[in-house]
CSV table of C-alpha atoms in Angstrom, one decimal:
chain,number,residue,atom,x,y,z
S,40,UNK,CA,21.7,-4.8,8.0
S,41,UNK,CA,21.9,-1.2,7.3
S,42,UNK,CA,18.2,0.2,7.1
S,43,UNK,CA,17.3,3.3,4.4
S,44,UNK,CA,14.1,4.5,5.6
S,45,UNK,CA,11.6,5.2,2.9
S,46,UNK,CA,10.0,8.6,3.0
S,47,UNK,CA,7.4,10.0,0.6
S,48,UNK,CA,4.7,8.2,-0.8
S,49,UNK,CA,4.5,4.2,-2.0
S,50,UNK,CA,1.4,3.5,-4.2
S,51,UNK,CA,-0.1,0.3,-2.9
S,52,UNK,CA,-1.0,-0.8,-6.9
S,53,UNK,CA,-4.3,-2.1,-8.3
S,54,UNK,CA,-3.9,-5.6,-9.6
S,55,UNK,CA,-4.1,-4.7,-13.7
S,56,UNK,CA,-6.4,-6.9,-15.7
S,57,UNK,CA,-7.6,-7.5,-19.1
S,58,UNK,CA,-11.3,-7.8,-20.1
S,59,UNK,CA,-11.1,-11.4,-19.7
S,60,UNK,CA,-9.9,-10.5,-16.3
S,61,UNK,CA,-6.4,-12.1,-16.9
S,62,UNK,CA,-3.5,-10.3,-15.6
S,63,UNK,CA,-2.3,-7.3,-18.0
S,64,UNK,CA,1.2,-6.6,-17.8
S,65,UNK,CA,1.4,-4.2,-20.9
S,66,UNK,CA,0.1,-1.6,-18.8
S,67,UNK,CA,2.6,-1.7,-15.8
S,68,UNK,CA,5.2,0.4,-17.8
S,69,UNK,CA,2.9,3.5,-18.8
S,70,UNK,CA,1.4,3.0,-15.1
S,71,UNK,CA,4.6,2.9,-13.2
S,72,UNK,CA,5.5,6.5,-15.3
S,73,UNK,CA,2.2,7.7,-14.1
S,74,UNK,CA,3.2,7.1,-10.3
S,75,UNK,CA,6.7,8.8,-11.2
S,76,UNK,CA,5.6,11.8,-13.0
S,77,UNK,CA,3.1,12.8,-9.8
S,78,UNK,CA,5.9,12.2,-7.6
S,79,UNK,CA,5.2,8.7,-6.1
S,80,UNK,CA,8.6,6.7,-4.9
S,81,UNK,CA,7.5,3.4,-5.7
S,82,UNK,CA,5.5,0.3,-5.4
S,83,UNK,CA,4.0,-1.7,-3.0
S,84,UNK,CA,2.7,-4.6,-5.4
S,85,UNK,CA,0.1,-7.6,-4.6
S,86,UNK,CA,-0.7,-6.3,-1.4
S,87,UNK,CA,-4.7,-6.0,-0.5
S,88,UNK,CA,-4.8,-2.8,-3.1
S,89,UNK,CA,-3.3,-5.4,-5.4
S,90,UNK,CA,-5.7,-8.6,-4.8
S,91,UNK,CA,-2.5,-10.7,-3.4
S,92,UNK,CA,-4.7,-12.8,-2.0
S,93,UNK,CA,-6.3,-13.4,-5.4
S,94,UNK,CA,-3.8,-14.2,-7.5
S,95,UNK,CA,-2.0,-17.8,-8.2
S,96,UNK,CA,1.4,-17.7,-7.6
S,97,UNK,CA,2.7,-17.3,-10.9
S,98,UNK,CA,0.5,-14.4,-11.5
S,99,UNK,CA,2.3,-12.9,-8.7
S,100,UNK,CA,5.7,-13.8,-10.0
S,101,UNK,CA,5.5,-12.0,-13.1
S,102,UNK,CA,3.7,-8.7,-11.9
S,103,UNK,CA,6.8,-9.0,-10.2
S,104,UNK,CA,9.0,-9.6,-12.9
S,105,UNK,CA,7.3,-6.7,-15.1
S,106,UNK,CA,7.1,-4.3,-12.0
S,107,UNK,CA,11.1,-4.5,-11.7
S,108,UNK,CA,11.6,-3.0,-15.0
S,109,UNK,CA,10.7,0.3,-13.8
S,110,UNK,CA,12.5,-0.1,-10.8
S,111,UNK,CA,15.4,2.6,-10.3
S,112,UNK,CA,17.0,4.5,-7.5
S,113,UNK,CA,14.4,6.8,-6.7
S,114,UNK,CA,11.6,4.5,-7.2
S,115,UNK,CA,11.9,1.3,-5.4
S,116,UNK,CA,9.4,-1.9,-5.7
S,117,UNK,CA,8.5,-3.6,-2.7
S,118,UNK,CA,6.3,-7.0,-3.1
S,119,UNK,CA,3.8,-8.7,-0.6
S,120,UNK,CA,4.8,-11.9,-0.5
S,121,UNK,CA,1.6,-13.1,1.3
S,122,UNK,CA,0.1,-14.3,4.7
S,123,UNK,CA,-1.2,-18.2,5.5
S,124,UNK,CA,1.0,-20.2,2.9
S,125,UNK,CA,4.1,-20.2,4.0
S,126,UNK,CA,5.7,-22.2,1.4
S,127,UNK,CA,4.5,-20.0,-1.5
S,128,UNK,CA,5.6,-17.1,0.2
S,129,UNK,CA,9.3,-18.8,0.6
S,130,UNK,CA,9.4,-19.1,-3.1
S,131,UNK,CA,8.1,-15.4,-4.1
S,132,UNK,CA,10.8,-14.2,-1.7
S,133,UNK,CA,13.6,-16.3,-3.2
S,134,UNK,CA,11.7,-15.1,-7.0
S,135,UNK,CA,12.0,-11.7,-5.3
S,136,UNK,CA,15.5,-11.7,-4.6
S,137,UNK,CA,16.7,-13.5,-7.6
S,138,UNK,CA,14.9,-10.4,-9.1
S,139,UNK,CA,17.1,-7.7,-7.4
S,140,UNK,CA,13.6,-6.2,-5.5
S,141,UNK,CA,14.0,-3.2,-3.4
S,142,UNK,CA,12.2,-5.4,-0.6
S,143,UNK,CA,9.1,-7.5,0.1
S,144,UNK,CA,6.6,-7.9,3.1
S,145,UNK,CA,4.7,-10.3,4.6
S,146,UNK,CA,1.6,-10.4,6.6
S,147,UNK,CA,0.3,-12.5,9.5
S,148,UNK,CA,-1.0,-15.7,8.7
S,149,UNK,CA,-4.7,-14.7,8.7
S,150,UNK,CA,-6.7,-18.4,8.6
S,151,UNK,CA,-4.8,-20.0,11.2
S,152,UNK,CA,-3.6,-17.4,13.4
S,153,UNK,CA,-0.4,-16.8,15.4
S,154,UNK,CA,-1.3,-16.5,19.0
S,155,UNK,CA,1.9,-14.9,20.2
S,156,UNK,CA,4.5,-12.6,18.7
S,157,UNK,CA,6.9,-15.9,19.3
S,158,UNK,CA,4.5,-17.4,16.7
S,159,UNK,CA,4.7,-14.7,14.2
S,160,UNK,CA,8.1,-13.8,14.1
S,161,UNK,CA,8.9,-18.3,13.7
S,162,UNK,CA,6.5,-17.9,11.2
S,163,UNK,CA,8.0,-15.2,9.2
S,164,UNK,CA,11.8,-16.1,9.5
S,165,UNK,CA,12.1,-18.7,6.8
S,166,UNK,CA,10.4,-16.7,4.5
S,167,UNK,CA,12.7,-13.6,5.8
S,168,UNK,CA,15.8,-15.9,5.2
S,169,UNK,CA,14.6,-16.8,1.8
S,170,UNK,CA,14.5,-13.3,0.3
S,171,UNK,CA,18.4,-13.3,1.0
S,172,UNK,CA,18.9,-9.6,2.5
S,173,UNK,CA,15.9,-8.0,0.4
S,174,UNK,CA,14.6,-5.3,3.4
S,175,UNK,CA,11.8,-7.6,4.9
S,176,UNK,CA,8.4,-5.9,5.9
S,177,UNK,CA,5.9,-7.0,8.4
S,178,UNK,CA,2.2,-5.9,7.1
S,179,UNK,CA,0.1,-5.1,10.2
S,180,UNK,CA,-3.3,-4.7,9.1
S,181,UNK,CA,-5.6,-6.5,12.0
S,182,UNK,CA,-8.8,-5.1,10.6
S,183,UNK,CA,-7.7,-7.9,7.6
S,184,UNK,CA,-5.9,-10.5,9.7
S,185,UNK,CA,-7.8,-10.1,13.4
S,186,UNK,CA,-4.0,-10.7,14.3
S,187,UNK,CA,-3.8,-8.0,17.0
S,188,UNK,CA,-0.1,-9.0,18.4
S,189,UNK,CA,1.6,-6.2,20.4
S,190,UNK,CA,4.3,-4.3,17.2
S,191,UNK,CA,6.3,-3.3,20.0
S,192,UNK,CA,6.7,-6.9,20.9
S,193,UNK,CA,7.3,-7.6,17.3
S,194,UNK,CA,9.9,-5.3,17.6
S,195,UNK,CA,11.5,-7.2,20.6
S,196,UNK,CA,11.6,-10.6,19.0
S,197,UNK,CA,13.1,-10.0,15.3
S,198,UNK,CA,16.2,-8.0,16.3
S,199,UNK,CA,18.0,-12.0,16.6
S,200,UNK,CA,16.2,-13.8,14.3
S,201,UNK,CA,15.2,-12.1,11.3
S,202,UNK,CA,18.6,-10.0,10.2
S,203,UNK,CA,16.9,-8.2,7.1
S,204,UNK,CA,13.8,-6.8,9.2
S,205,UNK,CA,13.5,-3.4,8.3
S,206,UNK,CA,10.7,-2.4,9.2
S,207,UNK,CA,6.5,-2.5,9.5
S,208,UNK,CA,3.8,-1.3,6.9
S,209,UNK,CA,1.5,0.1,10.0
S,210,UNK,CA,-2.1,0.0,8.7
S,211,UNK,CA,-4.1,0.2,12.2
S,212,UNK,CA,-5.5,3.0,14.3
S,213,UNK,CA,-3.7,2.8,17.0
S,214,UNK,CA,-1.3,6.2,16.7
S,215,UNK,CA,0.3,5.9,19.8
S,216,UNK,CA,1.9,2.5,19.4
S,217,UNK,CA,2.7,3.6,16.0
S,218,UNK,CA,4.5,6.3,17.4
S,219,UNK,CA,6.5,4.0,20.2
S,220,UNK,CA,7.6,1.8,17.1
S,221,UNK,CA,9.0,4.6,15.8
S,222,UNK,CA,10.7,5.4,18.6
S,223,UNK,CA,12.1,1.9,19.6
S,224,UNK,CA,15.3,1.6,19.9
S,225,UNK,CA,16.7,5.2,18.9
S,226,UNK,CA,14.6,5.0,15.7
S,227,UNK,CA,16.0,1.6,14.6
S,228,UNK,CA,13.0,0.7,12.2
S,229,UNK,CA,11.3,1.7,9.4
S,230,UNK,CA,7.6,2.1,9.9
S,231,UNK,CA,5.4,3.2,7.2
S,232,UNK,CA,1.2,4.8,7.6
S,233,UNK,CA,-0.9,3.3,5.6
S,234,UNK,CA,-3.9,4.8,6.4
S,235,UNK,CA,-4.7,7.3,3.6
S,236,UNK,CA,-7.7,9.1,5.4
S,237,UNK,CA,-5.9,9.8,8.7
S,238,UNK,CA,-2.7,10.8,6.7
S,239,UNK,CA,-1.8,14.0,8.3
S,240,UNK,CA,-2.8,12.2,11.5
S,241,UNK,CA,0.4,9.9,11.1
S,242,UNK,CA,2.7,12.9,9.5
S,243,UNK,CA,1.6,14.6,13.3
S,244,UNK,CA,2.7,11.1,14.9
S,245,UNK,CA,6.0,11.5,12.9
S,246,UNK,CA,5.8,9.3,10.0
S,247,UNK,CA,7.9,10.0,7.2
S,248,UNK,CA,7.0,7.5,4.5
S,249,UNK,CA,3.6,6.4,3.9
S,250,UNK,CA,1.5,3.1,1.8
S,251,UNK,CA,-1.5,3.9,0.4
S,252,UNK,CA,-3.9,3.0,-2.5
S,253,UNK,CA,-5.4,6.2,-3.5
S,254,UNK,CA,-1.5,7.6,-3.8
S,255,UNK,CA,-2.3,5.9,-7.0
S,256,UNK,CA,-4.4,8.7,-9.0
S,257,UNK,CA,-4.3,11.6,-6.1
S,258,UNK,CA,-0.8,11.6,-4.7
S,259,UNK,CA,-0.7,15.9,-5.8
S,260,UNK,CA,-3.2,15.9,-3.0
S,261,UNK,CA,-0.7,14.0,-0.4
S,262,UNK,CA,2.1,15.7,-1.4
S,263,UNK,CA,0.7,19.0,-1.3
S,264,UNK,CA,-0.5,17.9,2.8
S,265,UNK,CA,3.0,17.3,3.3
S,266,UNK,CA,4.2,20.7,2.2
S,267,UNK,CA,1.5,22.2,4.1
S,268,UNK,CA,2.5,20.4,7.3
S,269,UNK,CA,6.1,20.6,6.7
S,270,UNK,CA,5.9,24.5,6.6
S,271,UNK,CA,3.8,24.5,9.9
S,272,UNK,CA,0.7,25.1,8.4
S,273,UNK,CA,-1.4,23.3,9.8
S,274,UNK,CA,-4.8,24.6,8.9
S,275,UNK,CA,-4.1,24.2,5.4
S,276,UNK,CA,-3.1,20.9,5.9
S,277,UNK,CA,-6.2,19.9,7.5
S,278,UNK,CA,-7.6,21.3,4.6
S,279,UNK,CA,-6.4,19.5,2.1
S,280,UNK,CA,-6.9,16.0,4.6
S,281,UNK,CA,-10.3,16.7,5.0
S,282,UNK,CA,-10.4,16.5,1.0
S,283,UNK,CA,-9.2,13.2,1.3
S,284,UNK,CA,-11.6,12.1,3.9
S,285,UNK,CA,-14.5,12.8,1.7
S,286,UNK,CA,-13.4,11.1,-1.5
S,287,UNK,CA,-12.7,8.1,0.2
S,288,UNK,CA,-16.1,8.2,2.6
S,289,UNK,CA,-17.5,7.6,-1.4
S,290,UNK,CA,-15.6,4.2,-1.2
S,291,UNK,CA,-18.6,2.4,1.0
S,292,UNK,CA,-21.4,4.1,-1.2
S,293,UNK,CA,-19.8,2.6,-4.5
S,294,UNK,CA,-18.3,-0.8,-3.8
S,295,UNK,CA,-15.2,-0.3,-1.0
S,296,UNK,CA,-12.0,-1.6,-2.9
S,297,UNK,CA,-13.9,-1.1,-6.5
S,298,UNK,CA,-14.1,2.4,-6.4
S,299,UNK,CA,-10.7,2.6,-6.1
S,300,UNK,CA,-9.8,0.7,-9.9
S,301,UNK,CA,-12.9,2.6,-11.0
S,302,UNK,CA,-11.4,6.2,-9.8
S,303,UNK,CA,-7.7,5.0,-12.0
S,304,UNK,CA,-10.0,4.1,-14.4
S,305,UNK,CA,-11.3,8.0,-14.8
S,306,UNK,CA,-7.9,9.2,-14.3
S,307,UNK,CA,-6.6,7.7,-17.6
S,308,UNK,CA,-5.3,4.3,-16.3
S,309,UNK,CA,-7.4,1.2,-16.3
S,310,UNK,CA,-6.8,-1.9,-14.4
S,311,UNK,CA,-9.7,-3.5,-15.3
S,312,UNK,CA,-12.6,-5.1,-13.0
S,313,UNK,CA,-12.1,-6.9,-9.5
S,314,UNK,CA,-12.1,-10.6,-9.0
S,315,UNK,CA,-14.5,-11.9,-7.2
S,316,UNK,CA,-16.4,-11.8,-4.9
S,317,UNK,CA,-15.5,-8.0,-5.1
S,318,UNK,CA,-18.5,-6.4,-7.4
S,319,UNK,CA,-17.2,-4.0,-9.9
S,320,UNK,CA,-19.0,-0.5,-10.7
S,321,UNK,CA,-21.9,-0.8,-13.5
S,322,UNK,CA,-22.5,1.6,-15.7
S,323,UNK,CA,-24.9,3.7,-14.1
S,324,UNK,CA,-22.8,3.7,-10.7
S,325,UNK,CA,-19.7,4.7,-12.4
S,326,UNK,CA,-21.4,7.8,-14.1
S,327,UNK,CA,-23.1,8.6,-10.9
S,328,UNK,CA,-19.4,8.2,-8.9
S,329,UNK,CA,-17.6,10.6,-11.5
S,330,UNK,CA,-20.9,13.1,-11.1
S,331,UNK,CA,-20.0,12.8,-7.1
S,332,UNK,CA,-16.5,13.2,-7.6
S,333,UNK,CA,-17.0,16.7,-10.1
S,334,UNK,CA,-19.3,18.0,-7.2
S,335,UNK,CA,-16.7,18.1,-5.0
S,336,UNK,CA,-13.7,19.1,-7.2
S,337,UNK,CA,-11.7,15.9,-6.9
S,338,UNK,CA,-10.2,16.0,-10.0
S,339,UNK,CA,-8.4,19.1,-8.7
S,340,UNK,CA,-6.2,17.3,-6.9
S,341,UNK,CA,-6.0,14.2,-8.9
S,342,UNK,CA,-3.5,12.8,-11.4
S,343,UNK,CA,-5.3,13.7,-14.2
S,344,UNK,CA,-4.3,16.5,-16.5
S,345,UNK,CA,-6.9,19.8,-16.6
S,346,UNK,CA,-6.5,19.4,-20.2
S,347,UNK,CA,-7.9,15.8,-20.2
S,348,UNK,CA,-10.9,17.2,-17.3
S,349,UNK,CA,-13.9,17.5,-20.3
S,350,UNK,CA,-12.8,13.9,-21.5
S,351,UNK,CA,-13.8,12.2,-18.0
């Protein structure tokens, strides 16, 4: 299979919900122009930004179903298809290519865990099969899974077994494996950062396509790293990551994953609460997030129009 590599930035999406915490898909369309008018390139839907592992499988089939719609050449939908159950995850890929997706992904099975690569990629290749050519996405994010398999090994074992690999979401720390699977054979794969607050870190380590949550309501702030590092600045692009750095430091003083959906929320787009056991943002800690967020001129760099600043 013939593998496009993605470059830009892929929004990891919230999970959008009603105030009965049902799944909303009335706001996907006016959310997915959002992501295209701040120059996002697509979707990476019902991933851990997206509470995959909190929704039933029909809840992900038609976030799936509504997500497509806004699919289009320059903005390409990619689904997580999920991790331990194998079975559902055979039936979102076959849901996914019946669909037309641009791809899906797949992470390692995270209650009972694969021991070896071997194990992984046996695990992953009916599900692969099933998606019938879709590109197919390994999700390495050990701090989630504790699967901490060798990706160069990975690498070693799909080449025969899994046709449509394309590539590996690469959410881990470790830059200079990241940088190897890059490099493995003459630059086969497609591997995507996903680390927002060590962004410029993986543009250094020569990624060209990146995952990331808070792409969702501050991708002028990525993209404008990007240019910055792209025309050899590099103080300005440390700049501008340092930025980054301390809006997301806010995440473990508000909630972790909550302060995310409660940032869209205060950039015009609202996805509604967390499931649990996630605890949402009262009142009082949402006012005292957006006082934290003014202080340091977030909204700046955000989504959100100047016009619309005195509203938030």
């Amino acid at each position: 299979m013939k593998i496009n590599k993605i470059e830009g930035l892929i929004a990891a999406t919230f999970a959008p919900y009603d105030e009965q915490g049902e799944v909303n898909l009335s706001i996907v369309s006016s959310y997915a122009s959002s992501l295209k008018a701040n120059g996002v390139n697509g979707v990476f839907i019902n991933g851990t930004t997206g509470e995959g592992a909190s929704l039933s499988l029909e809840e992900k089939q038609v976030l799936m179903e509504a997500w497509v719609k806004e699919q289009n050449e320059g903005f390409k939908v990619i689904a997580m298809l999920g991790g331990s159950n194998q079975n559902e995850s055979i039936k979102l890929g076959q849901h996914a290519a019946r669909l037309g997706l641009y791809g899906v992904a797949v992470t390692a099975p995270y209650y009972f865990r694969p021991g070896n690569v071997e194990q992984l990629v046996d695990y992953m290749q009916p599900i692969a099969a099933a998606s019938h050519g879709l590109p197919f996405y390994f999700y390495h994010i050990p701090l989630l899974t504790k699967v901490e398999l060798p990706m160069i090994g990975l690498l070693e074992s799909v080449a025969d077994k899994i046709p449509n690999f394309a590539g590996i979401k690469y959410t881990h720390h470790n830059l200079m494996e990241f940088n190897q699977c890059l490099r493995f054979k003459n630059r086969k794969y497609d591997v995507l950062w996903g680390w927002d607050e060590t962004f410029l870190a993986g543009l250094a380590m020569g990624a060209k396509g990146a995952v990331g949550s808070t792409y969702n309501f501050a991708s002028p702030l990525y993209l404008e790293i990007m240019k910055a590092f792209a025309s050899g600045n590099r103080q300005r692009a440390l700049s501008l990551q340092e930025k980054s750095i301390d809006f997301i430091h806010l995440y473990g003083k508000f909630g972790g994953p909550a302060a995310g959906k409660a940032i869209l929320k205060l950039c015009g787009i609202d996805c509604g609460n967390f499931r649990a056991p996630v605890n949402s943002l009262d009142p009082v800690k949402q006012e005292e997030l957006k006082k934290q967020l003014l202080d340091m001129s977030f909204f700046d760099f955000s989504i959100l129009n100047p016009k619309e600043l005195g509203k938030v």
